[in-house]
mmCIF file with all atom_site columns, C-alpha atoms in Angstrom:
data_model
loop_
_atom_site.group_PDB
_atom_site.id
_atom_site.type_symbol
_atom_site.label_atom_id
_atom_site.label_alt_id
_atom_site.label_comp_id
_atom_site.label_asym_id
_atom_site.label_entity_id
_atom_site.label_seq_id
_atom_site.pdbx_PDB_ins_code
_atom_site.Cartn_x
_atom_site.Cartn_y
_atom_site.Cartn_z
_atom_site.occupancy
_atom_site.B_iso_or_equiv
_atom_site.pdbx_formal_charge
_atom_site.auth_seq_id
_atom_site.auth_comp_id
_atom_site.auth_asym_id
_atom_site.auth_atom_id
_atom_site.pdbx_PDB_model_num
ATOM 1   C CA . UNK A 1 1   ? 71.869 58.094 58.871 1.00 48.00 ? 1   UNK A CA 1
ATOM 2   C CA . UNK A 1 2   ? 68.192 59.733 59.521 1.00 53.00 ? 2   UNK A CA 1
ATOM 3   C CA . UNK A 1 3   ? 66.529 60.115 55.734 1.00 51.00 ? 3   UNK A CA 1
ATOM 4   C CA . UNK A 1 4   ? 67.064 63.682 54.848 1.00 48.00 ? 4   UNK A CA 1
ATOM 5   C CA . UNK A 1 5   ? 63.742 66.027 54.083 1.00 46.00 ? 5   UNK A CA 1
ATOM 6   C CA . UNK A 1 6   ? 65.912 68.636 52.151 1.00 69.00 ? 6   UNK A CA 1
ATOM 7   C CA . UNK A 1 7   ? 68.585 70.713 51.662 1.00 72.00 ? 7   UNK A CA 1
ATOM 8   C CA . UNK A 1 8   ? 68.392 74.566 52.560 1.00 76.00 ? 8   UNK A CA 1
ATOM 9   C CA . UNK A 1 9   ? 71.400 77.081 52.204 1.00 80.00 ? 9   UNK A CA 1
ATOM 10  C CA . UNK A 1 10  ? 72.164 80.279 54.438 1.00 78.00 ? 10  UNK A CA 1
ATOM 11  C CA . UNK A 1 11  ? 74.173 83.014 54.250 1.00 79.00 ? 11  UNK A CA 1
ATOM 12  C CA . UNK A 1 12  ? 76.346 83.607 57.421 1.00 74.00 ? 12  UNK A CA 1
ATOM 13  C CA . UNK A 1 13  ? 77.687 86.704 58.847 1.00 76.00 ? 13  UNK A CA 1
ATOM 14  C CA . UNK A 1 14  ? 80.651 87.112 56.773 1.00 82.00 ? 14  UNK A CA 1
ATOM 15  C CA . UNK A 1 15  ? 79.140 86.362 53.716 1.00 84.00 ? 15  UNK A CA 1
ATOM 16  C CA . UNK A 1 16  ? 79.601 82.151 53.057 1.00 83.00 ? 16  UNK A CA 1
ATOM 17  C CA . UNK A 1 17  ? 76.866 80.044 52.072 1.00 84.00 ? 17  UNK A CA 1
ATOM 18  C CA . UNK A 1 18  ? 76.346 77.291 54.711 1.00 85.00 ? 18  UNK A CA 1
ATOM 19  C CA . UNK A 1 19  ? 74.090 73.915 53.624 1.00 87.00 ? 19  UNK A CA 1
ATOM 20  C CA . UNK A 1 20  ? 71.996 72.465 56.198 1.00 89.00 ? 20  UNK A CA 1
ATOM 21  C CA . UNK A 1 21  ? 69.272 69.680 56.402 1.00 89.00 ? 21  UNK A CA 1
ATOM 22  C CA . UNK A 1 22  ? 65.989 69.392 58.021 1.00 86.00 ? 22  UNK A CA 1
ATOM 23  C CA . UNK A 1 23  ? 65.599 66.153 60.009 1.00 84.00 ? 23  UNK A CA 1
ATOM 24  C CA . UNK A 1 24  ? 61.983 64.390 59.793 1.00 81.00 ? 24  UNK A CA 1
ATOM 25  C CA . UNK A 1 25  ? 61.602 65.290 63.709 1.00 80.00 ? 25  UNK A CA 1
ATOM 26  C CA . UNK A 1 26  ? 62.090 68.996 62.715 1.00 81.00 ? 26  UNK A CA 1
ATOM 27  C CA . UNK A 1 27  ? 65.713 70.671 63.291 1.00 89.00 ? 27  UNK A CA 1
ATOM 28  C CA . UNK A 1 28  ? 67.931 71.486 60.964 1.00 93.00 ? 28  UNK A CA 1
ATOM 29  C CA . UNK A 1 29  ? 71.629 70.717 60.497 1.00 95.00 ? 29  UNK A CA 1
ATOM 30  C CA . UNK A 1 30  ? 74.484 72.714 59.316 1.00 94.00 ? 30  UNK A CA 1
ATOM 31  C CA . UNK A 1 31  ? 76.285 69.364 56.788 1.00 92.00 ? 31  UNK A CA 1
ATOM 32  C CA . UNK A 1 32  ? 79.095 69.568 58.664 1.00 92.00 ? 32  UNK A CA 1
ATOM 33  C CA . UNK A 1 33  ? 77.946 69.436 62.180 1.00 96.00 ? 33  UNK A CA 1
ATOM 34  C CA . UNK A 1 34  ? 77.619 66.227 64.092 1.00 96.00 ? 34  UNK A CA 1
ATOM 35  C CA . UNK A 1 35  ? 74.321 65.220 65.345 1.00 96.00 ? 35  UNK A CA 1
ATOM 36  C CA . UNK A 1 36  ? 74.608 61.364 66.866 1.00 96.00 ? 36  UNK A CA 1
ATOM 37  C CA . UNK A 1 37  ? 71.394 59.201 65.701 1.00 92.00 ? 37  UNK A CA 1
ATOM 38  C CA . UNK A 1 38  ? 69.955 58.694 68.665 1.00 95.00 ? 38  UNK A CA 1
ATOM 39  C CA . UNK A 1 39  ? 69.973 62.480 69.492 1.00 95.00 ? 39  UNK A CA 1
ATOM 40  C CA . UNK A 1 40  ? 66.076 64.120 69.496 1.00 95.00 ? 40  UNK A CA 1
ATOM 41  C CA . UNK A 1 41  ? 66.101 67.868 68.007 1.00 96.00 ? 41  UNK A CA 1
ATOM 42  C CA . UNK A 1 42  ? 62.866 70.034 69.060 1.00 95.00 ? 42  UNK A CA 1
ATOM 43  C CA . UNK A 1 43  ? 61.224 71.669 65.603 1.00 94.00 ? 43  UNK A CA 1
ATOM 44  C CA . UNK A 1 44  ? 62.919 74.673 64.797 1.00 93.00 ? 44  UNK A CA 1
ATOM 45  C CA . UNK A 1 45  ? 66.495 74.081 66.395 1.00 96.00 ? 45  UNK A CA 1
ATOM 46  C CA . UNK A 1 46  ? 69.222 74.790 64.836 1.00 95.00 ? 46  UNK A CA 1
ATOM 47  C CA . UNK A 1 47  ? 72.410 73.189 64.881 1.00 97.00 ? 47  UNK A CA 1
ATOM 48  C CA . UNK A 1 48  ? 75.277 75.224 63.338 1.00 95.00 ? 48  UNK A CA 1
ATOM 49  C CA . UNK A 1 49  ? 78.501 74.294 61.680 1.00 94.00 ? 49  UNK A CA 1
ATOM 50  C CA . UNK A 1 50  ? 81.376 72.327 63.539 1.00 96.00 ? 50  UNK A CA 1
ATOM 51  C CA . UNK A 1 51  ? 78.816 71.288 66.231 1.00 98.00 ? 51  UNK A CA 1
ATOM 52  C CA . UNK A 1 52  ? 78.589 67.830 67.991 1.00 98.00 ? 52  UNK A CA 1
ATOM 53  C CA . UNK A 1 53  ? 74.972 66.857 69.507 1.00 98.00 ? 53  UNK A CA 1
ATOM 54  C CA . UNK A 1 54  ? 76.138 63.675 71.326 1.00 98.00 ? 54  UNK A CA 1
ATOM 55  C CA . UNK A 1 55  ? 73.890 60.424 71.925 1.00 98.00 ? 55  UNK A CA 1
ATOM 56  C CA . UNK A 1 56  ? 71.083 60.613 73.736 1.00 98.00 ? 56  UNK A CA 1
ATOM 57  C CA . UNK A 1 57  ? 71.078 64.271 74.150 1.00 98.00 ? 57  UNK A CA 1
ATOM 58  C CA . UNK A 1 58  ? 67.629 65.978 74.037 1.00 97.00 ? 58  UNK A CA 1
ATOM 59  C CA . UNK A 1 59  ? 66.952 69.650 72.246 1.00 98.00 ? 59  UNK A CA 1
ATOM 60  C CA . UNK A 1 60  ? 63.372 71.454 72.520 1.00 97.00 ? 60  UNK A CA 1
ATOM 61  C CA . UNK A 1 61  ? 62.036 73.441 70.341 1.00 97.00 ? 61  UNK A CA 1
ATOM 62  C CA . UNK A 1 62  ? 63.860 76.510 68.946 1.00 97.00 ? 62  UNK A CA 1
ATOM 63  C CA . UNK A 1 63  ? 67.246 75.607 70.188 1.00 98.00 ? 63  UNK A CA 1
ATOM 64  C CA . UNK A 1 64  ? 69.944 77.160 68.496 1.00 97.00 ? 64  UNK A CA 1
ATOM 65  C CA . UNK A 1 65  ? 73.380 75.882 68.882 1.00 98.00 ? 65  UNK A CA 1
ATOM 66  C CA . UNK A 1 66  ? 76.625 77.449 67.600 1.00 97.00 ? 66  UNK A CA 1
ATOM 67  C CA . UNK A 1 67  ? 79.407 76.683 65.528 1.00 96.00 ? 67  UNK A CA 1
ATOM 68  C CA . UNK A 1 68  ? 81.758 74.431 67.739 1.00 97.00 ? 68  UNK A CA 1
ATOM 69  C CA . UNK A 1 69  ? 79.486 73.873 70.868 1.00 98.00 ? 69  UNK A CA 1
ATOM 70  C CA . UNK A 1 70  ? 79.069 70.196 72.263 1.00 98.00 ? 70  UNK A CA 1
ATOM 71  C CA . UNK A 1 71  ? 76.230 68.893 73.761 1.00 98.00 ? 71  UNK A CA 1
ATOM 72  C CA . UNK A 1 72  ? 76.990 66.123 75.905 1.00 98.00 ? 72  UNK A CA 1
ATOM 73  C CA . UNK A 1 73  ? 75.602 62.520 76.381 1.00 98.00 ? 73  UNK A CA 1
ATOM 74  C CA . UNK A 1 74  ? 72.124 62.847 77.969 1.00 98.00 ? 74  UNK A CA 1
ATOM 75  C CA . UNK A 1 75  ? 72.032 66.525 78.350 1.00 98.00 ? 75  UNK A CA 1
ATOM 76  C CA . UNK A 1 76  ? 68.769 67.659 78.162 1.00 98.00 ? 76  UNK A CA 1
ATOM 77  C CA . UNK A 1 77  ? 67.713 71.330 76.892 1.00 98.00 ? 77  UNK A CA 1
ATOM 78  C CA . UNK A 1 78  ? 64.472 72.611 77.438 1.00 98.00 ? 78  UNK A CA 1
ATOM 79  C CA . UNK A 1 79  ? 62.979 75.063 74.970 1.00 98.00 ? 79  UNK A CA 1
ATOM 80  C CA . UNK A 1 80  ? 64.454 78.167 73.351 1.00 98.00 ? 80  UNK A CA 1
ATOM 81  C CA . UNK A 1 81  ? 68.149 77.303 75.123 1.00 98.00 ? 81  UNK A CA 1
ATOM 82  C CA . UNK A 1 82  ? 71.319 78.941 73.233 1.00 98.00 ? 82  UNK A CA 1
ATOM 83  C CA . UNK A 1 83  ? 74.536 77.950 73.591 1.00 98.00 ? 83  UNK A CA 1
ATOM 84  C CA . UNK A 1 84  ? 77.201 80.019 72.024 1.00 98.00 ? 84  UNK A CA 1
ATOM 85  C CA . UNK A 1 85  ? 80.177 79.289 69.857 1.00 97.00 ? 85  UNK A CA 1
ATOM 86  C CA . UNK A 1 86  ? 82.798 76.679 71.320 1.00 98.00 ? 86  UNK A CA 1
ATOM 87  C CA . UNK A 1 87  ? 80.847 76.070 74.505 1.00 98.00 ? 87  UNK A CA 1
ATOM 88  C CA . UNK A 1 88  ? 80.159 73.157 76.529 1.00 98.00 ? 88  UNK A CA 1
ATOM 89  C CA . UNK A 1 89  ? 77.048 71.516 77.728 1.00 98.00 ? 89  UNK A CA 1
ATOM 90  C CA . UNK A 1 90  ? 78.396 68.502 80.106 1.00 97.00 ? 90  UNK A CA 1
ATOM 91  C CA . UNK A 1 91  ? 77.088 64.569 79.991 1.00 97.00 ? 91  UNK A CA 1
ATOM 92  C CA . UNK A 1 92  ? 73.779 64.609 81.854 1.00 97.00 ? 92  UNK A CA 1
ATOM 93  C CA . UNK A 1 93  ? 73.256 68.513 82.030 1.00 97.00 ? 93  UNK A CA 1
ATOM 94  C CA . UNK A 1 94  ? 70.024 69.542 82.077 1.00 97.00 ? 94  UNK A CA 1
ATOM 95  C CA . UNK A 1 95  ? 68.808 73.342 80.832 1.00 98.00 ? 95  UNK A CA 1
ATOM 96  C CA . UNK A 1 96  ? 65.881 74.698 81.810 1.00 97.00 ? 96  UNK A CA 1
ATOM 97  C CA . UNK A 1 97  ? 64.012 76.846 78.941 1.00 98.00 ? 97  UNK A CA 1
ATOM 98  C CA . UNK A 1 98  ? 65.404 79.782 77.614 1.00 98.00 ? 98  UNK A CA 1
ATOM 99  C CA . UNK A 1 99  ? 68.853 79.394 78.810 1.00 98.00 ? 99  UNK A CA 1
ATOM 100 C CA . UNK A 1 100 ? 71.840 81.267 77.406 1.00 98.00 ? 100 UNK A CA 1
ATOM 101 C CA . UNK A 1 101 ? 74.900 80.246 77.537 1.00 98.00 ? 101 UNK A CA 1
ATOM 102 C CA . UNK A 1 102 ? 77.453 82.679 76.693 1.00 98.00 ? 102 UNK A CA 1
ATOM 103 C CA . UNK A 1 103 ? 80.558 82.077 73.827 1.00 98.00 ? 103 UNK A CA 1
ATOM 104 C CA . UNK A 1 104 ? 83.539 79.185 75.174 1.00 98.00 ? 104 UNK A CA 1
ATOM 105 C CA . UNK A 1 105 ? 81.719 78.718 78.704 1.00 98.00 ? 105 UNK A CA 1
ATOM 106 C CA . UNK A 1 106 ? 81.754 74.976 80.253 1.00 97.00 ? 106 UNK A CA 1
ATOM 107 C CA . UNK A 1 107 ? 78.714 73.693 81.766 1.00 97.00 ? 107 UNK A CA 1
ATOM 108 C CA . UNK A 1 108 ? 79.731 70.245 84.005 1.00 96.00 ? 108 UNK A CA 1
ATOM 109 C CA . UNK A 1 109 ? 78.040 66.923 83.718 1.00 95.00 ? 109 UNK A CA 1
ATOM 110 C CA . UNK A 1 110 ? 75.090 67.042 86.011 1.00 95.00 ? 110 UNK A CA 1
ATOM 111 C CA . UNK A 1 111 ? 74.407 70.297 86.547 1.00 96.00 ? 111 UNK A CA 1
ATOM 112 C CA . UNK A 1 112 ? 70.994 71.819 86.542 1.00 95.00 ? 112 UNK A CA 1
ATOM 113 C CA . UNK A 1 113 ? 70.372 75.169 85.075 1.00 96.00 ? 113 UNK A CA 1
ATOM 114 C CA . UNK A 1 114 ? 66.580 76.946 86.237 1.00 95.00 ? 114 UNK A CA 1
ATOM 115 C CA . UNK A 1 115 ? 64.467 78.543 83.392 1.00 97.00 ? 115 UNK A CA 1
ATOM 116 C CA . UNK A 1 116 ? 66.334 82.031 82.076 1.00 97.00 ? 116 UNK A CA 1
ATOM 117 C CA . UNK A 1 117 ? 69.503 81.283 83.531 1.00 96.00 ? 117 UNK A CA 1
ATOM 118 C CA . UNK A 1 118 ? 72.534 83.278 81.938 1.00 97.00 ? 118 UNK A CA 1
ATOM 119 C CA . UNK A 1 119 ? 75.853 82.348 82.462 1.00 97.00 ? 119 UNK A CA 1
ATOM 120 C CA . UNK A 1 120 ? 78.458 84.878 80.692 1.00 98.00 ? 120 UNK A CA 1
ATOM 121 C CA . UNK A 1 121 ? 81.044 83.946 78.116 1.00 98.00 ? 121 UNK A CA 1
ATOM 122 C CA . UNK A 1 122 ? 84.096 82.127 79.250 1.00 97.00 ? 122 UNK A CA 1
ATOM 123 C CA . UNK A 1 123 ? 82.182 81.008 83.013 1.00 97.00 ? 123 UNK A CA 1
ATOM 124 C CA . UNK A 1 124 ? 82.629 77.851 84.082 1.00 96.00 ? 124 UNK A CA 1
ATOM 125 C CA . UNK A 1 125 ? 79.410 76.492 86.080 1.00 95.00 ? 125 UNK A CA 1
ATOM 126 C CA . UNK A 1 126 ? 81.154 73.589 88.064 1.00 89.00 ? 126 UNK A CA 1
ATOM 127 C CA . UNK A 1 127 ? 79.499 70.013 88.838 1.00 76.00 ? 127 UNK A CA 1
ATOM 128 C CA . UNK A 1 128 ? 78.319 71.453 92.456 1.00 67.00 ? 128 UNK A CA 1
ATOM 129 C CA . UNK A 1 129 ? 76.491 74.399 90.872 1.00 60.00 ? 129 UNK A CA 1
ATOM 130 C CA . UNK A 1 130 ? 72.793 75.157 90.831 1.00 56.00 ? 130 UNK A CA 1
ATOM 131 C CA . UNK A 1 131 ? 72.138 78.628 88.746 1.00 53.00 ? 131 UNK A CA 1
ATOM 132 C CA . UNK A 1 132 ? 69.162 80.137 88.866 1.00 50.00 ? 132 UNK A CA 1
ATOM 133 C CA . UNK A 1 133 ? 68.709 83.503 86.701 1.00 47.00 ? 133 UNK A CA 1
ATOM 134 C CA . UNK A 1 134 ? 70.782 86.193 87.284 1.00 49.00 ? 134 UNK A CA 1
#
């Protein structure tokens, strides 16, 4: 387990108090979420409750991923990417900066995403894809 900095505590939208931790290389973890060790968070990413980060998997700075998302195995996210509640990020994905993507949507393994892509809740970007932004 990575040696914890310290504890800080949020309020959420409906009013609970969620506990997270700030990781020496800067991002900070909701207790409950599951960040694999040899995962690399950017300073200032956020990882939110019921999350998975899997190995290998690479965040840049000011990430923010939501309750329930997965982040694959090798996935890559460049800086400022969001990726909503319950999505998907496949193994090997790679995001370019300031992507969004949208509540319960599935990004395949392998796919690349261009800078300031958007794909929409629910959308499925398939492992043939290329998006650029809409």
């Amino acid at each position: 387990m990575r040696r914890l900095k310290r504890y800080e505590e949020f309020e959420d939208e409906s009013g609970r108090r969620v506990r997270y931790r700030r990781l020496d290389d800067g991002g900070v973890v909701a207790l409950d979420a599951d960040v694999a060790e040899s995962a690399r968070l950017g300073e200032d990413t956020w990882v939110d409750p019921g999350a998975r980060v899997l190995a290998r998997a690479r965040l840049g700075t000011a990430c923010w991923v939501e309750p329930g998302a997965v982040i694959g195995e090798d996935a890559h996210l460049g800086a400022g990417v969001h990726v909503g509640r319950d999505a998907v990020v496949g193994r090997r994905a790679w995001l370019g900066d300031r992507t969004d993507v949208g509540a319960r949507a599935r990004v395949d393994h392998d796919v690349t995403l261009d800078p300031d892509t958007r794909v929409p809740d629910d959308v499925h970007v398939g492992a043939s894809a290329r998006r650029s932004a809409a």
